[in-house]
């Protein structure tokens, strides 16, 4: 589905170095919405606490670009999120954990139309229920799915009730493993509304991980998309952020083998092969015995009498 690919392209890794090789990492996504004059404007959305936990004045936003050979490469830019006095330049929702900042024209390589945000009416028409599957894009522990910096896709199920109306239930639970770096990622479903072809609908922003006494519950908290729309309405007339080039490479999780241990010697392999052969011979012998027994029983057992018609 092209809309899903658009959302993947619009989802970006947010990073701010803290020194000593440590960074604060989150997830964001880019929307296209009309500004105060009705002209298209590109807006970076994330969780408010992601920006608040980044004390520096700039954040690295991980866009991607395709080369002439069609291969994608990581092409981050630095976006200024604080002014000269350290004041926030982003717009935050007054009640919910949502933040947005405008980007200059031509900076994002992809953006999803704001019409993909689920409104209060959309949530009602979707008839979302506990157990329904939703998808999450993000960067758990800061890791990307590849060196180009594309996000990792996870799936979870709605774990709370009810979801509607969002004004009364601003957040809902999602049964999905959440890690640092996932915050700010888009949550979505693929549904058909009013008989139209299935489409990507953003249901919210992943904003929290639930813990109990430092134990991970593997449950995420999602702030409903209606509050993203409200945040966008609060930033009408906001100036675009300053953007400068940036460089960097991405950490990637090392895939672990399904089984570990020391490589067996030639003698150990020979013994393992012999043991496997003995097991196979034993299985064949037992099967032969069963067939022979059933055959003999068939010979010596009288045929049952048949009742007449």
Coordinates of C-alpha atoms in Angstrom, one line a residue:
X1 CA 0.0 0.0 0.0
X2 CA 1.5 3.3 -1.1
X3 CA 0.1 5.2 1.9
X4 CA 2.0 2.9 4.3
X5 CA 5.2 3.4 2.4
X6 CA 4.6 7.1 2.6
X7 CA 4.2 6.9 6.4
X8 CA 7.4 4.8 6.6
X9 CA 9.2 7.5 4.7
X10 CA 7.6 10.2 6.9
X11 CA 8.8 8.6 10.1
X12 CA 12.2 9.8 11.3
X13 CA 14.7 9.2 14.1
X14 CA 15.3 12.1 16.5
X15 CA 18.6 12.3 18.2
X16 CA 20.6 14.7 20.4
X17 CA 24.1 13.9 21.6
X18 CA 24.7 14.3 25.4
X19 CA 28.4 13.6 25.4
X20 CA 30.4 10.6 26.3
X21 CA 28.9 8.6 23.4
X22 CA 25.4 8.9 24.9
X23 CA 22.4 10.3 23.0
X24 CA 18.8 10.9 23.7
X25 CA 16.7 9.3 21.0
X26 CA 13.0 9.5 20.0
X27 CA 10.8 9.1 17.0
X28 CA 8.9 11.7 15.0
X29 CA 6.8 11.8 11.9
X30 CA 6.1 14.5 9.3
X31 CA 2.7 15.8 8.3
X32 CA 1.6 18.1 5.5
X33 CA -1.0 20.6 6.7
X34 CA -2.2 24.0 5.4
X35 CA -0.8 27.1 7.2
X36 CA -2.7 30.2 8.2
X37 CA -2.9 31.3 4.6
X38 CA -3.9 27.9 3.3
X39 CA -0.5 27.1 1.8
X40 CA 1.0 23.6 2.4
X41 CA 3.2 23.4 5.4
X42 CA 5.3 20.5 6.6
X43 CA 5.3 19.8 10.4
X44 CA 7.4 17.5 12.5
X45 CA 5.3 15.8 15.2
X46 CA 6.6 13.9 18.2
X47 CA 5.9 13.4 22.0
X48 CA 6.4 16.6 24.0
X49 CA 8.7 14.8 26.5
X50 CA 11.1 13.8 23.7
X51 CA 12.0 17.5 23.0
X52 CA 11.9 18.4 26.7
X53 CA 14.5 15.7 27.5
X54 CA 16.8 17.1 24.8
X55 CA 18.4 20.2 26.5
X56 CA 20.4 21.3 23.5
X57 CA 19.2 23.8 21.0
X58 CA 19.3 21.4 18.0
X59 CA 18.0 17.9 17.3
X60 CA 19.2 15.6 14.5
X61 CA 16.3 14.5 12.3
X62 CA 17.0 11.4 10.3
X63 CA 15.6 11.8 6.8
X64 CA 16.7 9.5 3.9
X65 CA 17.5 10.1 0.2
X66 CA 17.7 7.8 -2.7
X67 CA 20.8 7.8 -4.9
X68 CA 21.0 7.5 -8.6
X69 CA 21.3 3.8 -8.3
X70 CA 18.1 3.6 -6.3
X71 CA 19.8 2.8 -3.0
X72 CA 18.7 4.7 0.1
X73 CA 21.1 6.4 2.4
X74 CA 20.9 8.2 5.7
X75 CA 20.7 12.0 5.3
X76 CA 20.0 13.7 8.6
X77 CA 19.6 17.4 9.2
X78 CA 19.8 19.5 12.3
X79 CA 16.6 21.3 13.3
X80 CA 16.8 24.1 15.9
X81 CA 14.2 23.5 18.7
X82 CA 15.4 26.1 21.2
X83 CA 16.0 29.8 20.9
X84 CA 19.0 31.9 22.1
X85 CA 17.7 31.9 25.7
X86 CA 16.9 28.2 25.7
X87 CA 13.2 28.8 25.1
X88 CA 11.3 26.1 23.3
X89 CA 10.5 26.8 19.7
X90 CA 8.1 24.0 19.3
X91 CA 4.3 24.1 20.0
X92 CA 3.2 21.8 22.8
X93 CA -0.4 20.7 23.5
X94 CA -1.4 22.2 26.9
X95 CA -2.8 19.0 28.3
X96 CA -1.4 16.0 26.3
X97 CA 2.1 14.7 25.5
X98 CA 2.2 16.0 21.9
X99 CA 4.6 18.5 20.3
X100 CA 5.0 19.9 16.8
X101 CA 7.4 22.2 14.9
X102 CA 7.2 23.6 11.4
X103 CA 9.9 22.7 8.9
X104 CA 11.0 24.8 5.9
X105 CA 9.8 23.9 2.4
X106 CA 11.8 21.2 0.8
X107 CA 13.4 19.8 3.9
X108 CA 11.4 16.6 4.4
X109 CA 11.6 14.0 1.7
X110 CA 8.1 12.7 2.5
X111 CA 5.1 13.8 4.5
X112 CA 1.7 12.3 5.2
X113 CA -1.5 14.5 4.6
X114 CA -3.0 15.8 7.8
X115 CA -6.3 14.2 6.6
X116 CA -4.9 10.8 7.7
X117 CA -5.3 11.9 11.3
X118 CA -8.2 10.2 13.0
X119 CA -10.7 12.7 14.3
X120 CA -13.3 12.1 17.0
X121 CA -15.8 11.2 14.3
X122 CA -13.3 8.9 12.6
X123 CA -12.6 7.0 15.8
X124 CA -16.4 6.4 16.3
X125 CA -16.8 5.3 12.7
X126 CA -13.8 2.9 13.0
X127 CA -15.6 1.1 15.8
X128 CA -12.3 0.2 17.4
X129 CA -12.5 -2.4 20.1
X130 CA -10.2 -4.2 22.5
X131 CA -8.1 -6.8 20.7
X132 CA -8.0 -4.8 17.4
X133 CA -4.6 -4.7 15.9
X134 CA -2.7 -1.5 15.4
X135 CA 0.8 -0.9 14.0
X136 CA 3.6 1.2 15.5
X137 CA 6.7 2.7 13.7
X138 CA 9.7 3.7 15.7
X139 CA 13.3 3.3 16.8
X140 CA 13.4 1.0 19.9
X141 CA 16.6 1.7 21.9
X142 CA 17.5 4.0 19.0
X143 CA 18.0 1.2 16.5
X144 CA 16.9 1.5 12.9
X145 CA 15.9 -1.3 10.6
X146 CA 18.9 -0.7 8.4
X147 CA 21.8 1.6 7.7
X148 CA 19.5 3.9 5.7
X149 CA 17.6 4.8 8.8
X150 CA 14.1 3.4 8.1
X151 CA 12.0 2.8 11.2
X152 CA 11.1 -0.6 12.7
X153 CA 7.5 -1.7 12.4
X154 CA 5.8 -3.4 15.4
X155 CA 2.3 -4.7 15.9
X156 CA 0.1 -4.6 19.0
X157 CA -3.5 -4.9 20.1
X158 CA -5.7 -2.5 21.8
X159 CA -5.6 -3.3 25.5
X160 CA -8.1 -0.9 27.0
X161 CA -11.7 0.2 26.7
X162 CA -13.3 2.5 25.6
X163 CA -11.5 4.6 23.0
X164 CA -14.4 6.9 22.1
X165 CA -14.9 9.8 22.4
X166 CA -11.2 11.0 22.5
X167 CA -12.3 14.0 24.5
X168 CA -13.2 11.8 27.4
X169 CA -10.5 9.1 26.8
X170 CA -7.5 11.0 25.5
X171 CA -5.2 8.0 25.7
X172 CA -5.5 4.2 25.3
X173 CA -3.3 1.2 26.0
X174 CA -1.7 -0.9 23.3
X175 CA -0.3 -4.4 24.1
X176 CA 3.1 -3.9 22.5
X177 CA 6.7 -3.9 23.8
X178 CA 7.9 -0.3 24.1
X179 CA 11.5 0.8 24.6
X180 CA 13.3 4.1 24.9
X181 CA 13.4 5.6 21.5
X182 CA 9.8 4.6 20.6
X183 CA 8.3 7.7 22.1
X184 CA 6.7 10.0 19.5
X185 CA 6.2 7.2 16.9
X186 CA 3.0 7.1 14.8
X187 CA 0.3 4.5 15.6
X188 CA -2.0 3.5 12.8
X189 CA -4.6 1.1 11.4
X190 CA -5.5 0.2 7.9
X191 CA -9.2 0.4 7.5
X192 CA -12.0 1.0 5.0
X193 CA -14.4 3.8 5.9
X194 CA -17.8 4.3 4.1
X195 CA -17.0 1.6 1.6
X196 CA -13.8 3.3 0.3
X197 CA -10.6 1.3 -0.3
X198 CA -8.6 0.6 2.8
X199 CA -6.4 3.5 3.8
X200 CA -3.8 4.3 6.5
X201 CA -5.4 6.1 9.4
X202 CA -3.2 7.6 12.2
X203 CA -4.9 6.8 15.5
X204 CA -2.3 8.4 17.7
X205 CA 1.2 8.9 19.0
X206 CA 3.1 6.5 21.2
X207 CA 3.9 8.5 24.3
X208 CA 4.6 6.2 27.3
X209 CA 5.8 2.8 28.4
X210 CA 4.0 1.4 31.5
X211 CA 6.1 0.1 34.3
X212 CA 5.4 -1.3 37.8
X213 CA 8.2 -1.2 40.3
X214 CA 10.7 -1.0 37.5
X215 CA 9.2 -4.0 35.8
X216 CA 8.3 -3.6 32.1
X217 CA 4.6 -4.4 31.5
X218 CA 5.1 -4.5 27.7
X219 CA 2.2 -2.1 27.4
X220 CA 2.3 1.3 25.6
X221 CA 0.2 4.3 26.1
X222 CA -1.1 6.1 23.0
X223 CA -2.2 9.7 22.9
X224 CA -5.1 10.0 20.5
X225 CA -4.6 11.6 17.1
X226 CA -7.3 14.2 17.8
X227 CA -4.8 15.9 20.1
X228 CA -2.2 16.0 17.3
X229 CA -4.8 17.9 15.3
X230 CA -5.4 20.3 18.2
X231 CA -1.7 20.9 18.5
X232 CA -1.5 21.8 14.8
X233 CA -4.3 24.3 15.2
X234 CA -2.3 26.0 18.0
X235 CA 0.7 26.6 15.8
X236 CA -1.0 28.6 13.0
X237 CA 1.4 31.3 11.9
X238 CA 4.4 29.6 13.5
X239 CA 7.7 30.3 11.8
X240 CA 9.6 27.4 10.2
X241 CA 12.5 26.1 12.2
X242 CA 16.1 26.7 11.2
X243 CA 17.6 23.7 9.5
X244 CA 21.3 23.0 8.8
X245 CA 23.1 20.0 7.3
X246 CA 24.1 17.2 9.6
X247 CA 26.1 14.0 9.4
X248 CA 26.1 10.7 11.2
X249 CA 25.7 6.9 11.0
X250 CA 23.1 4.8 12.7
X251 CA 23.5 2.1 15.3
X252 CA 22.0 -1.2 14.3
X253 CA 21.1 -4.1 16.5
X254 CA 23.3 -7.2 16.1
X255 CA 21.3 -10.2 15.0
X256 CA 22.0 -13.0 17.4
X257 CA 22.1 -16.7 16.3
X258 CA 19.2 -18.8 17.3
X259 CA 21.6 -21.1 19.2
X260 CA 25.0 -20.5 20.6
X261 CA 27.9 -22.6 21.8
X262 CA 31.2 -23.9 20.7
X263 CA 31.6 -25.3 17.2
X264 CA 31.5 -29.2 17.5
X265 CA 34.6 -31.2 16.6
X266 CA 34.6 -33.8 13.8
X267 CA 34.4 -36.6 16.3
X268 CA 31.4 -35.0 18.0
X269 CA 29.7 -34.6 14.7
X270 CA 30.3 -38.3 13.9
X271 CA 28.9 -39.4 17.2
X272 CA 25.8 -37.2 16.7
X273 CA 25.3 -38.7 13.3
X274 CA 25.6 -42.2 14.6
X275 CA 23.1 -41.5 17.4
X276 CA 20.6 -40.0 14.9
X277 CA 21.0 -43.1 12.7
X278 CA 20.3 -45.4 15.6
X279 CA 17.2 -43.4 16.5
X280 CA 16.0 -43.7 12.9
X281 CA 16.6 -47.5 12.8
X282 CA 14.7 -47.9 16.0
X283 CA 11.7 -45.9 14.6
X284 CA 11.7 -48.0 11.4
X285 CA 11.9 -51.3 13.4
X286 CA 9.0 -50.4 15.6
X287 CA 6.9 -49.4 12.5
X288 CA 7.7 -52.8 10.9
X289 CA 6.7 -54.6 14.1
X290 CA 3.3 -52.8 14.2
X291 CA 2.6 -53.6 10.5
X292 CA 3.5 -57.3 11.1
X293 CA 1.4 -57.6 14.2
X294 CA -1.6 -56.0 12.5
X295 CA -1.2 -58.4 9.5
X296 CA -1.1 -61.5 11.7
X297 CA -4.1 -60.4 13.8
X298 CA -6.0 -59.9 10.5
X299 CA -5.3 -63.5 9.6
X300 CA -6.4 -65.1 12.9
X301 CA -9.3 -62.9 13.7
X302 CA -12.7 -64.3 12.4
X303 CA -14.6 -62.0 10.1
X304 CA -17.7 -60.4 11.7
X305 CA -21.1 -61.6 10.8
X306 CA -23.2 -59.3 8.7
X307 CA -26.9 -58.8 9.5
X308 CA -29.3 -59.4 6.6
X309 CA -31.2 -56.8 4.8

